[in-house]
Coordinates of C-alpha atoms and ligand atoms in Angstrom, one line a residue:
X123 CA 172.6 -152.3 187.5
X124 CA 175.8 -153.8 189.6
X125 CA 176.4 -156.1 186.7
X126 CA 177.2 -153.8 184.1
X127 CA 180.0 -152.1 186.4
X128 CA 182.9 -154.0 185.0
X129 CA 181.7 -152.8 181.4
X130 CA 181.8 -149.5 182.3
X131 CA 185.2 -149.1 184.4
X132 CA 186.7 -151.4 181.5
X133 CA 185.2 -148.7 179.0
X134 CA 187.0 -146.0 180.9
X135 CA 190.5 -147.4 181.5
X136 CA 190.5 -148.1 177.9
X137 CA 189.7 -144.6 176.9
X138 CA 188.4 -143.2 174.2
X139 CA 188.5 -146.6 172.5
X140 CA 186.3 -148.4 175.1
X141 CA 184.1 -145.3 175.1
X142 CA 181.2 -146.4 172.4
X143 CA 180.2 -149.3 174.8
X144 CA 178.4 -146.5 177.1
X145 CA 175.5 -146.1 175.5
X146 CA 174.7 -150.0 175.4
X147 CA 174.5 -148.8 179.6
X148 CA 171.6 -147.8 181.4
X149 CA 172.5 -143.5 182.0
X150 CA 173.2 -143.1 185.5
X151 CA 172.9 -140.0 186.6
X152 CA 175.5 -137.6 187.1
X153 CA 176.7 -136.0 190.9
X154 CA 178.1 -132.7 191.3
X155 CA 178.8 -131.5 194.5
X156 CA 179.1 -127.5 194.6
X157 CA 180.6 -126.5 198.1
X158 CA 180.8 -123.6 199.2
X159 CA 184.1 -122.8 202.0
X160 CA 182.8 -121.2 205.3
X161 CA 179.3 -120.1 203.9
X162 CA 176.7 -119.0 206.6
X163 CA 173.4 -120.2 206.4
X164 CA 172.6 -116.8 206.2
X165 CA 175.0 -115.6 203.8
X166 CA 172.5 -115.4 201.2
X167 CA 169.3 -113.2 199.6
X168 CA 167.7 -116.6 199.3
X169 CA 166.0 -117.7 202.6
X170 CA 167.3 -120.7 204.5
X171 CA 164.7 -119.8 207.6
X172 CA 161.1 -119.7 207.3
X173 CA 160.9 -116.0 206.5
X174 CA 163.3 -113.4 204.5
X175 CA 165.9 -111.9 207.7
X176 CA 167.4 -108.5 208.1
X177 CA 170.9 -110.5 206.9
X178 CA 169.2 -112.2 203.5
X179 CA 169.3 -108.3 202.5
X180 CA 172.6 -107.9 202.7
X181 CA 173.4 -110.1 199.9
X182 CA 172.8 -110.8 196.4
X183 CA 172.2 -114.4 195.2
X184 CA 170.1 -114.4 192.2
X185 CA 171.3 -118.1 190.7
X186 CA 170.8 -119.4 194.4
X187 CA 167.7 -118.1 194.2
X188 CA 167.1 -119.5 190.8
X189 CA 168.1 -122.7 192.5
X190 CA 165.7 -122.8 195.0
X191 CA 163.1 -122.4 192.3
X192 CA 164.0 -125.5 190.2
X193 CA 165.4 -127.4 193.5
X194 CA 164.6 -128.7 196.6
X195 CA 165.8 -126.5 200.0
X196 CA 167.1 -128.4 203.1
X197 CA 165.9 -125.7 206.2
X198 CA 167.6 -127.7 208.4
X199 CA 170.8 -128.9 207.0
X200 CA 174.4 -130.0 209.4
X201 CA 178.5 -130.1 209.1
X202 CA 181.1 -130.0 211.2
X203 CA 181.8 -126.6 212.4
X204 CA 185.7 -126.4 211.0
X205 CA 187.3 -127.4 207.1
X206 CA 188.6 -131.0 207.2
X207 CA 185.9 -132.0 209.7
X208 CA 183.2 -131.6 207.8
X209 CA 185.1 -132.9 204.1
X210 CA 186.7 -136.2 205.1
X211 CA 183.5 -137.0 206.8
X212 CA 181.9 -136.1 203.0
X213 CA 183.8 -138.7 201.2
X214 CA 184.3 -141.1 203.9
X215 CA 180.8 -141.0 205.1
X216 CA 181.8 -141.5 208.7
X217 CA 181.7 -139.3 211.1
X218 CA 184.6 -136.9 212.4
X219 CA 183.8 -138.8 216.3
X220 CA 184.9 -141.8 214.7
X221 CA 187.8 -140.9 212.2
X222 CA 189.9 -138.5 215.0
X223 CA 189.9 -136.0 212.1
X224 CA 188.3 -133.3 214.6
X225 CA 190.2 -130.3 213.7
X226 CA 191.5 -128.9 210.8
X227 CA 194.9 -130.3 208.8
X228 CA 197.7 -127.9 208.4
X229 CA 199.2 -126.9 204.9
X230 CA 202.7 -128.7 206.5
X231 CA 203.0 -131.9 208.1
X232 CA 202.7 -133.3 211.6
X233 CA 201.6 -130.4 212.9
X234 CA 198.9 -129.9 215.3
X235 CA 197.0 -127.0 214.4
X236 CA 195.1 -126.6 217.9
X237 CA 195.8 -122.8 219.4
X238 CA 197.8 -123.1 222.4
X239 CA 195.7 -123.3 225.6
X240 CA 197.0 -123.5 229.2
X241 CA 194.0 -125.5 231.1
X242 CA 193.4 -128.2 228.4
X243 CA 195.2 -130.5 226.1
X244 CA 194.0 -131.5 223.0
X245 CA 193.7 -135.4 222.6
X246 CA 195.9 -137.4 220.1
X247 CA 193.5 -136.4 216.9
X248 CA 194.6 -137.3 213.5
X249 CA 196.5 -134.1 212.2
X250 CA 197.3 -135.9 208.9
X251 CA 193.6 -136.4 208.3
X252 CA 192.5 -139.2 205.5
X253 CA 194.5 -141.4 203.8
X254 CA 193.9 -144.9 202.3
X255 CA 197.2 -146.0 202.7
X256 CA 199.1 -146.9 206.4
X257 CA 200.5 -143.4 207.2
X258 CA 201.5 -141.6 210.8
X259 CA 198.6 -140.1 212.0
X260 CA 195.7 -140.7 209.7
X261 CA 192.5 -142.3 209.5
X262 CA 192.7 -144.9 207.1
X263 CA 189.8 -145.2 204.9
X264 CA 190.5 -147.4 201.9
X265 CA 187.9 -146.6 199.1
X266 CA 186.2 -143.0 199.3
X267 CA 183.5 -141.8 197.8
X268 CA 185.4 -140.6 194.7
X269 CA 187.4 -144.0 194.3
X270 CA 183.9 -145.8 194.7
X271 CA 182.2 -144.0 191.4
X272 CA 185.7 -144.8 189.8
X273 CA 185.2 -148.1 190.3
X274 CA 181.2 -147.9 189.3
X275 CA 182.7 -146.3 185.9
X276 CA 182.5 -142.3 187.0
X277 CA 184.7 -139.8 185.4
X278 CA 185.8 -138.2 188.7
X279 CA 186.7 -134.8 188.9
X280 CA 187.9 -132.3 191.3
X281 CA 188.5 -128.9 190.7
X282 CA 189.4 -126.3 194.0
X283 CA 189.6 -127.0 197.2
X284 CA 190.5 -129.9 198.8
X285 CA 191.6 -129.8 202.4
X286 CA 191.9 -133.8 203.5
X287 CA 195.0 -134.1 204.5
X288 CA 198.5 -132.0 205.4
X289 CA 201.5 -131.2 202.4
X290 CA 202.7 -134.9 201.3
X291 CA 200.6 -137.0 202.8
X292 CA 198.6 -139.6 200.5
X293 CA 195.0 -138.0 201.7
X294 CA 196.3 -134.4 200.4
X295 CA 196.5 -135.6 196.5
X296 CA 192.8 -135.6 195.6
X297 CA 193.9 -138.0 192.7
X298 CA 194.5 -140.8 195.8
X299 CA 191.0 -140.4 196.8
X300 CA 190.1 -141.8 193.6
X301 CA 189.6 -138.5 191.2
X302 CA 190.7 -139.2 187.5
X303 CA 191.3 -135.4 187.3
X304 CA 192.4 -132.4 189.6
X305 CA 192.7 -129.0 189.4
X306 CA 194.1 -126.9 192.4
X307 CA 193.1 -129.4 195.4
X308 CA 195.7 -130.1 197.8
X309 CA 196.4 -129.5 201.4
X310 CA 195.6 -125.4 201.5
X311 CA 192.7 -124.6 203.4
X312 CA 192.6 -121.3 201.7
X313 CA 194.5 -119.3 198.8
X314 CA 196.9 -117.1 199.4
X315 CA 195.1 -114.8 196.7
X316 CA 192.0 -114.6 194.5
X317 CA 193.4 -112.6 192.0
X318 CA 195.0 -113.7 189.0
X319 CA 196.7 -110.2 188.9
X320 CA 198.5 -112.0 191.2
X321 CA 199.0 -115.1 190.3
X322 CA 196.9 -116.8 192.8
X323 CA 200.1 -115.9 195.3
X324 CA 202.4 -117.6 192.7
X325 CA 204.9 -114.9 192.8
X326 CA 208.8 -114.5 192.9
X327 CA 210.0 -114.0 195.9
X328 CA 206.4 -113.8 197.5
X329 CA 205.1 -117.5 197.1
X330 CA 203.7 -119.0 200.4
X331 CA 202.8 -122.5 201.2
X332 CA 198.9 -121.5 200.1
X333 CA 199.5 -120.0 196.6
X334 CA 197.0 -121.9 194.5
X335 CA 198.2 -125.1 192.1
X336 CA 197.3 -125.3 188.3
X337 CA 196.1 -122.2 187.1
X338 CA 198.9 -121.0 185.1
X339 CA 196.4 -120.2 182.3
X340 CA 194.9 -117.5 184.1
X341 CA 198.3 -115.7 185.3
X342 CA 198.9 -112.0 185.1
X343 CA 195.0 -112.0 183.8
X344 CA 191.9 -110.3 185.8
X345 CA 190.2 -113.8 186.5
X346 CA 188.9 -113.9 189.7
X347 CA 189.9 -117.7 191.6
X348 CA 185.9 -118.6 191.4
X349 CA 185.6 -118.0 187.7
X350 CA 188.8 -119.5 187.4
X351 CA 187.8 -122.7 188.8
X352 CA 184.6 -122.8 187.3
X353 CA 186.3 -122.5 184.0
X354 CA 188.3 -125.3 184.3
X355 CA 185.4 -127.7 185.8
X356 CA 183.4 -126.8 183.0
X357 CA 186.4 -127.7 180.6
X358 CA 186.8 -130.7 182.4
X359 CA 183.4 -132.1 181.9
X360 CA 183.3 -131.8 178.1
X361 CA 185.0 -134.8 178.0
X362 CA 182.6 -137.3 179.9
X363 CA 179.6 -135.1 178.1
X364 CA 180.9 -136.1 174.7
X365 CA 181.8 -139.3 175.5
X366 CA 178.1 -140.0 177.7
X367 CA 179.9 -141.5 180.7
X368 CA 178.6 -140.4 183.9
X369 CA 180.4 -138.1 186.1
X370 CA 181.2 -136.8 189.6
X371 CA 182.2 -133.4 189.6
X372 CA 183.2 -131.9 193.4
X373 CA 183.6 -128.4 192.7
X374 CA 185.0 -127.0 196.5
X375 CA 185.3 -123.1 196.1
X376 CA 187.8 -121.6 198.1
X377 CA 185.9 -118.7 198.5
X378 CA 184.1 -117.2 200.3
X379 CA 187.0 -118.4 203.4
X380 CA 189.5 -115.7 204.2
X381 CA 191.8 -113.6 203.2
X382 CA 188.7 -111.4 202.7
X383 CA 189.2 -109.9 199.3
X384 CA 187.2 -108.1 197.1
X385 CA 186.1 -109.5 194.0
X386 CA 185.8 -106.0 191.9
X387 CA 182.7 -106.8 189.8
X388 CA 180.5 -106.7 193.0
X389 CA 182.0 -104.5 195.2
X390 CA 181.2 -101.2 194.5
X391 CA 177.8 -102.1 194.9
X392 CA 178.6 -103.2 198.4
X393 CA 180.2 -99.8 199.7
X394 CA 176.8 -97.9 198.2
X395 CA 174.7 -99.8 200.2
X396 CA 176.5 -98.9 202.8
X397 CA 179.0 -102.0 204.1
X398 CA 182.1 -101.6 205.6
X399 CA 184.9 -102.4 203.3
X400 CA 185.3 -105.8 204.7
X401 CA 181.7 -106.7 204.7
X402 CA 181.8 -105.1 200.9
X403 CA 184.3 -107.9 200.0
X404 CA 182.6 -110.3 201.9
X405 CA 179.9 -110.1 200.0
X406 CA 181.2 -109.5 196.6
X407 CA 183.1 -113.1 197.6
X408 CA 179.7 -114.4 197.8
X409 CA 178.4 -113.2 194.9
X410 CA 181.1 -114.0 192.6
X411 CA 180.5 -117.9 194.0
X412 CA 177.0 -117.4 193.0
X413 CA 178.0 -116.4 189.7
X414 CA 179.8 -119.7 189.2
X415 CA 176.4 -121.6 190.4
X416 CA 174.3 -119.4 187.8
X417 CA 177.2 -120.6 184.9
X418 CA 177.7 -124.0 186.1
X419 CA 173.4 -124.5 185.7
X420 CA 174.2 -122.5 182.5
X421 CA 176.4 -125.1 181.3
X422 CA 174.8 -128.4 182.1
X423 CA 171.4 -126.9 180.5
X424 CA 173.6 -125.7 177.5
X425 CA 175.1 -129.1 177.2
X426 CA 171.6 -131.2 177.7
X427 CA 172.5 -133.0 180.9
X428 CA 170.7 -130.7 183.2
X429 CA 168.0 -133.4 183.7
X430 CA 169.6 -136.1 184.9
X431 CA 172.7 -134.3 186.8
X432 CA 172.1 -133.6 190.5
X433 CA 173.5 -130.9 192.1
X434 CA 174.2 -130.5 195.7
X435 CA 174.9 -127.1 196.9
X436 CA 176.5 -127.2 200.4
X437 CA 178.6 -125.1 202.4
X438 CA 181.5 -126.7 204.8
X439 CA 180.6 -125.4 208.0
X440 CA 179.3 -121.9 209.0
X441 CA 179.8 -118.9 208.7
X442 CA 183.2 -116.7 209.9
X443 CA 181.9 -114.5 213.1
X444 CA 184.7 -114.9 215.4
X445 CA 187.8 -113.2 214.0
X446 CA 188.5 -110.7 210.3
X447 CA 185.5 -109.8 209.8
X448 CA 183.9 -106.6 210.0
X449 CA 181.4 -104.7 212.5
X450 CA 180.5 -106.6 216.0
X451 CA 181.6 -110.4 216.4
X452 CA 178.9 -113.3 216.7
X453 CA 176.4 -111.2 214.3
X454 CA 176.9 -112.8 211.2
X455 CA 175.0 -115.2 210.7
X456 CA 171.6 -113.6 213.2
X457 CA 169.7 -115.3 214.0
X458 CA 172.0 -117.7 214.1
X459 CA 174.8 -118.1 217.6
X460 CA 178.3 -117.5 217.3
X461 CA 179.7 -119.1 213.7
X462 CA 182.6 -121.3 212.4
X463 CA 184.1 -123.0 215.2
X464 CA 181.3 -123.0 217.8
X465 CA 178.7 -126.3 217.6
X466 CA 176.1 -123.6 218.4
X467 CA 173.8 -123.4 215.3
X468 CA 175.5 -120.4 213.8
X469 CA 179.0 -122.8 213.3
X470 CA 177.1 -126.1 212.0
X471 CA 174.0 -124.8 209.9
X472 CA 174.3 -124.4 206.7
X473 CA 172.9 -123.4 203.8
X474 CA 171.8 -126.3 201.4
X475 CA 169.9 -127.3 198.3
X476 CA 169.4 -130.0 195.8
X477 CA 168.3 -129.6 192.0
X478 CA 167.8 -132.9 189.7
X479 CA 164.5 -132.2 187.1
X480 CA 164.4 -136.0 186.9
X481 CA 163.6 -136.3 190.4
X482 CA 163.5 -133.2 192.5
X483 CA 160.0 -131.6 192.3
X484 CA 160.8 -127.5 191.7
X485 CA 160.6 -124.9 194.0
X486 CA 160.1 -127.5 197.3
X487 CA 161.7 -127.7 200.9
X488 CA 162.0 -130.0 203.4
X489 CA 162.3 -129.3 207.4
X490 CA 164.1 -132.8 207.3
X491 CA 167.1 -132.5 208.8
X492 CA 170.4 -133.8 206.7
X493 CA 174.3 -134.2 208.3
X494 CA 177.6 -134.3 206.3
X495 CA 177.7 -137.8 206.9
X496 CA 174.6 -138.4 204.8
X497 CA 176.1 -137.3 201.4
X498 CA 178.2 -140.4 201.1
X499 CA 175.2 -142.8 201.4
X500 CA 172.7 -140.6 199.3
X501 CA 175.5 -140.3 196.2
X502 CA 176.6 -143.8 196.5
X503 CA 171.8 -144.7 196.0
X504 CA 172.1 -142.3 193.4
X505 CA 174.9 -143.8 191.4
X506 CA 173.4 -147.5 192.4
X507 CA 176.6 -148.4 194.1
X508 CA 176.9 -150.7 197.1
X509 CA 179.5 -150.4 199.0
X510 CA 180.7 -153.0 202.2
X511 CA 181.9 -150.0 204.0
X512 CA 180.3 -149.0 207.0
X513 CA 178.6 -145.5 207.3
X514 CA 177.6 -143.0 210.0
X515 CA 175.3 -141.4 207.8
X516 CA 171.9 -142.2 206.0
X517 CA 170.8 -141.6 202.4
X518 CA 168.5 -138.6 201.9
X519 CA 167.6 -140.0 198.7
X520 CA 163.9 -140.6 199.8
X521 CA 163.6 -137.1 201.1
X522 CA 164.5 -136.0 197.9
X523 CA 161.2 -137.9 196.5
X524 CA 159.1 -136.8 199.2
X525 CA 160.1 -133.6 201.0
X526 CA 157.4 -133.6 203.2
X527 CA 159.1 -136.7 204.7
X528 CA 160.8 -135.6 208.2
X529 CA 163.4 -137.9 209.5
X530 CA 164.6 -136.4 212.6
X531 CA 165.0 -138.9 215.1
X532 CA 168.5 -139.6 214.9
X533 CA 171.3 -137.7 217.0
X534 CA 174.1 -135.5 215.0
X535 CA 176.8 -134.4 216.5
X536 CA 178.8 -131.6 216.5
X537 CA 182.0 -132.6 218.4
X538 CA 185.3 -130.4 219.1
X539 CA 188.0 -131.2 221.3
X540 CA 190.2 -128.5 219.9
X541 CA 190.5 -125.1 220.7
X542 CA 190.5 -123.2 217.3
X543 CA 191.7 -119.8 217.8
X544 CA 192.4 -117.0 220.2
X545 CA 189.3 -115.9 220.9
X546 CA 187.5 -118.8 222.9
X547 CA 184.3 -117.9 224.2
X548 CA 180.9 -119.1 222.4
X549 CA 182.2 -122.6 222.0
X550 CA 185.0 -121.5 220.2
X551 CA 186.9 -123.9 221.6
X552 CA 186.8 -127.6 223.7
X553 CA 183.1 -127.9 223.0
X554 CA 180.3 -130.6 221.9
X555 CA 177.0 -130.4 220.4
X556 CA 173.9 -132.8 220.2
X557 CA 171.2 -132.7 217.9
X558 CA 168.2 -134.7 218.4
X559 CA 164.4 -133.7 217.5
X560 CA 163.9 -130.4 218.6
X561 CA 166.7 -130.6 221.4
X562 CA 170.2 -128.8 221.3
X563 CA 172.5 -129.7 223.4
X564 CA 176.1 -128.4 224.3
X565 CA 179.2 -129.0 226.4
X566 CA 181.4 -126.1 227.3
X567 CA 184.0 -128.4 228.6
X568 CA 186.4 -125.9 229.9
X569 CA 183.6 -124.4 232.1
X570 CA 182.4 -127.9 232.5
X571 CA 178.5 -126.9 231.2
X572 CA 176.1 -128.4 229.7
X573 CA 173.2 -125.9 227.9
X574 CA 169.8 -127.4 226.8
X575 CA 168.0 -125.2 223.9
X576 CA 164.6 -126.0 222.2
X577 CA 165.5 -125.0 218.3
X578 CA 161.9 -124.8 217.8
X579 CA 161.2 -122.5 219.9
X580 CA 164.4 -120.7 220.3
X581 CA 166.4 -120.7 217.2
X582 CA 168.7 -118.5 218.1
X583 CA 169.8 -120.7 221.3
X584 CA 169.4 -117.9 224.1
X585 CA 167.1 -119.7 226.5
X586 CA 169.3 -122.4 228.5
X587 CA 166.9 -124.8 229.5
X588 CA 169.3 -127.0 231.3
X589 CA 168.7 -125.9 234.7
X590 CA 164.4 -125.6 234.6
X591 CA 164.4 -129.4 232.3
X592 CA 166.5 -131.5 234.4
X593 CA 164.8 -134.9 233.2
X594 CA 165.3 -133.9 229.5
X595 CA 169.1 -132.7 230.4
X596 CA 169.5 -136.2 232.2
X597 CA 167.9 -138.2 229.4
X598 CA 169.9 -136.2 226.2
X599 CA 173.3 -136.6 228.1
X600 CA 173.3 -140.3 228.5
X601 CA 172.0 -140.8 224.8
X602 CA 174.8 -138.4 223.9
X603 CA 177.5 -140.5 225.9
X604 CA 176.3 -143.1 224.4
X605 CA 176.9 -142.2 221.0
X606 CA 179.7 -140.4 221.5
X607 CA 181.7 -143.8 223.4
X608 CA 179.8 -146.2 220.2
X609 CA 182.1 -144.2 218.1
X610 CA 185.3 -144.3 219.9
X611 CA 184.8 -140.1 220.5
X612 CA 188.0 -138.7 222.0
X613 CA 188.3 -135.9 224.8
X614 CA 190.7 -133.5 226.0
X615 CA 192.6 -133.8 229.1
X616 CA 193.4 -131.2 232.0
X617 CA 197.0 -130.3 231.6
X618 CA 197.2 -130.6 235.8
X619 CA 196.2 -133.5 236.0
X620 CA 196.3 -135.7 232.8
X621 CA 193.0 -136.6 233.4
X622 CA 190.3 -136.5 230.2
X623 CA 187.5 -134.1 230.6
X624 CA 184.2 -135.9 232.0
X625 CA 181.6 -137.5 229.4
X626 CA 178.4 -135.3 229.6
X627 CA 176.2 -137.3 231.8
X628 CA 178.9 -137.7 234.0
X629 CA 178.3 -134.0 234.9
X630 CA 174.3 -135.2 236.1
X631 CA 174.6 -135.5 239.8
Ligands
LIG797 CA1 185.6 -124.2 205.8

């Protein structure tokens, strides 16, 4: 396979011209990434648990459901619990420990975006995020994931959200991460509107720092942002289609992340049942996403490239619980703890699936569990590209043969020495999480705590085992220091001191 790379990116750079050589190639199969901004793992009518939930009801997903059917269902499936986090570690592969991108990157520069906190300090993080040139502040990471399909001979495309980096910085241009085309991704972590009524917030006199890029076409019309994007990444791909090159679509939806506004084809339906009018929107937001999954499948089957494309459906990190939304906090995402923000389940669990009829076997799930830093290895097998860069993650590719294969030996972890908002209890803020088998572990530094939870027995992390399984405590804190120094993990400090906060097995008498 490796040798007919330089055929291939030739091919590409020479256009259309260079374009009939592709079908002397093997067809490697084509990668889309569909992910979803600040989707619960319960934000759904398809079941991510082992049984339909009061909160499944709530929604409407038909085309996720439809998914499920012709795909494969990750039960168990991990990010970061914040934006940036969780999306440079996607298309760097390593892990947000490791990269100091722990928090999420403002829409300006050089700005720190932790909420002010008087007890702790937040440790010198990268606030520019990724880049893969020298720049103040950043991780550098020379060839990501999108630059490496580039190189393999992928038509690379990005359409939405982005979120890698601050205004001006090189990580903020998704074209420097190696995408040949892109549409509205730069440094906004959300749009300043979903309406093109409105312009997307491109408006005299009313433009802010987060009106959406690109979308001129759909100006002054009723297109909702999600339609609008998947618009344009269907448009985008008739070109590769036509031509038979392979490509890498990363379609990152800005919804269903705040402002909370309703997408009017859904929400009506959402007051009858009874919703609040912020709930409504919420979940009109989420079923205008699934909309776009249901005419993206639509597409690719129309087009005859359904079989060998695989589609990832993922969601950043989980769902909003803490702040804007409506009825109590920390419910959203029951059975679930707490939300975005928090490494307790609620804030890293997300809802995932895979669909690729060449491969996937229909209608399967796995109780394997997967972490953001696995999609890099797994698309890079996919593609058949090797890559000298070192990763943090694993290829899922052999789960994909064989759900039934459960690869959970491995810690993931869920570390945050930021605070994030206002409102810091559950985790919110200065926390760390530890997956490893069954075992949940977490470090409320500020309180200077560690909790032990059994996720098999207790999903919903309400028994605190810490204090009646010492010995397991003991044994999951020193292989959690441990990983946590092997990748260079920073901590806060006390602001009265200067000191950093103690590793976790330091707090083991
Ligand atoms: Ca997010």
């Amino acid at each position: 396979m490796k040798r007919f790379i330089p055929i291939l990116v030739i091919s590409l750079f020479c256009s259309v011209a260079g374009v009939a050589q592709q079908k002397t190639t093997l067809p490697k199969p084509n990668v889309v990434l569909f992910l979803v901004d600040d989707m619960g793992w319960m934000d759904t009518s398809q079941p991510f648990g082992d049984s339909i939930m009061p909160l499944n009801r709530k929604f409407h997903t038909p085309n996720m459901e439809r998914m499920a059917k012709e795909g494969l269902l990750f039960h168990q499936a991990y990010v970061n619990s914040v934006c940036t986090p969780t999306r440079t570690t996607l298309i760097s592969g390593l892990s947000s420990v490791r990269t100091h991108i722990t928090n999420w990157t403002s829409i300006t520069p050089d700005r720190a975006t932790d909420y002010k906190d008087e007890v702790l300090a937040a440790p010198a993080w990268n606030i520019n995020g990724l880049s893969t040139i020298e720049e103040p502040h950043t991780f550098l990471y020379r060839k990501p994931l999108p630059q490496l399909l580039k190189d393999a001979g992928y038509f690379t495309i990005h359409v939405g959200k982005a979120h890698w980096g601050s205004l001006g910085t090189n990580g903020s241009d998704p074209r420097n991460m190696g995408f040949v085309v892109n549409i509205a991704g730069s440094s906004l972590g959300h749009p300043q509107s979903y309406y093109g009524q409105q312009n997307y917030g491109n408006m005299p006199g009313k433009t802010t720092y987060n009106a959406v890029p690109d979308l001129q076409a759909f100006y002054g019309k009723d297109v909702f942002l999600t339609d609008a994007l998947t618009e344009k990444a269907t448009g985008a791909l008739d070109f590769p289609i036509k031509n038979k090159i392979p490509f890498f679509l990363y379609l990152g939806h800005y919804a269903v992340h705040t402002p909370i506004q309703a997408d009017p084809r859904y929400f009506g339906k959402y007051l009858n049942k009874g919703l609040d009018s912020i709930e409504a929107a919420y979940a009109s937001l989420v079923e205008g996403m699934d909309k776009s999954l249901g005419d993206l499948m639509d597409y690719l089957k129309k087009k005859g490239v359904e079989k060998n494309t695989v589609v990832i459906f993922m969601s950043d990190n989980g769902g909003l619980s803490n702040v804007a939304r409506g009825g109590k906090r920390n419910t959203h995402n029951l059975p679930l703890r707490a939300g975005k923000g928090s490494p307790y389940e609620g804030g890293v669990r997300i809802p995932m699936m895979v669909k690729w009829p060449a491969l996937v076997k229909p209608g399967t799930k796995t109780n394997s569990y997967v972490s953001a830093e696995d999609f890099l290895p797994t698309v890079l097998e996919i593609a058949g590209v090797t890559s000298q860069q070192a990763t943090d993650g694993k290829s899922y590719l052999p789960v994909l043969k064989n759900p039934s294969i459960i690869d959970n030996k491995r810690p993931l972890l869920f570390h945050y020495p930021n605070r994030w908002t206002f409102l810091a209890d559950e985790g919110y803020a200065w926390s760390s999480g530890m997956r490893l088998g069954a075992w949940k572990i977490i470090y409320l530094m500020k309180d200077k705590k560690l909790e032990l939870y059994n996720l098999e027995k207790d999903l919903g992390e309400r028994n605190d085992l810490a204090k009646s399984n010492p010995k397991q405590l003991k044994e999951l804190a020193q292989i959690w220091t441990r990983e946590l120094k092997a990748r260079g993990a920073q901590m806060p400090t006390w602001k009265a001191t200067g000191e950093a906060v103690a590793w976790p097995d330091e707090l083991i008498p």
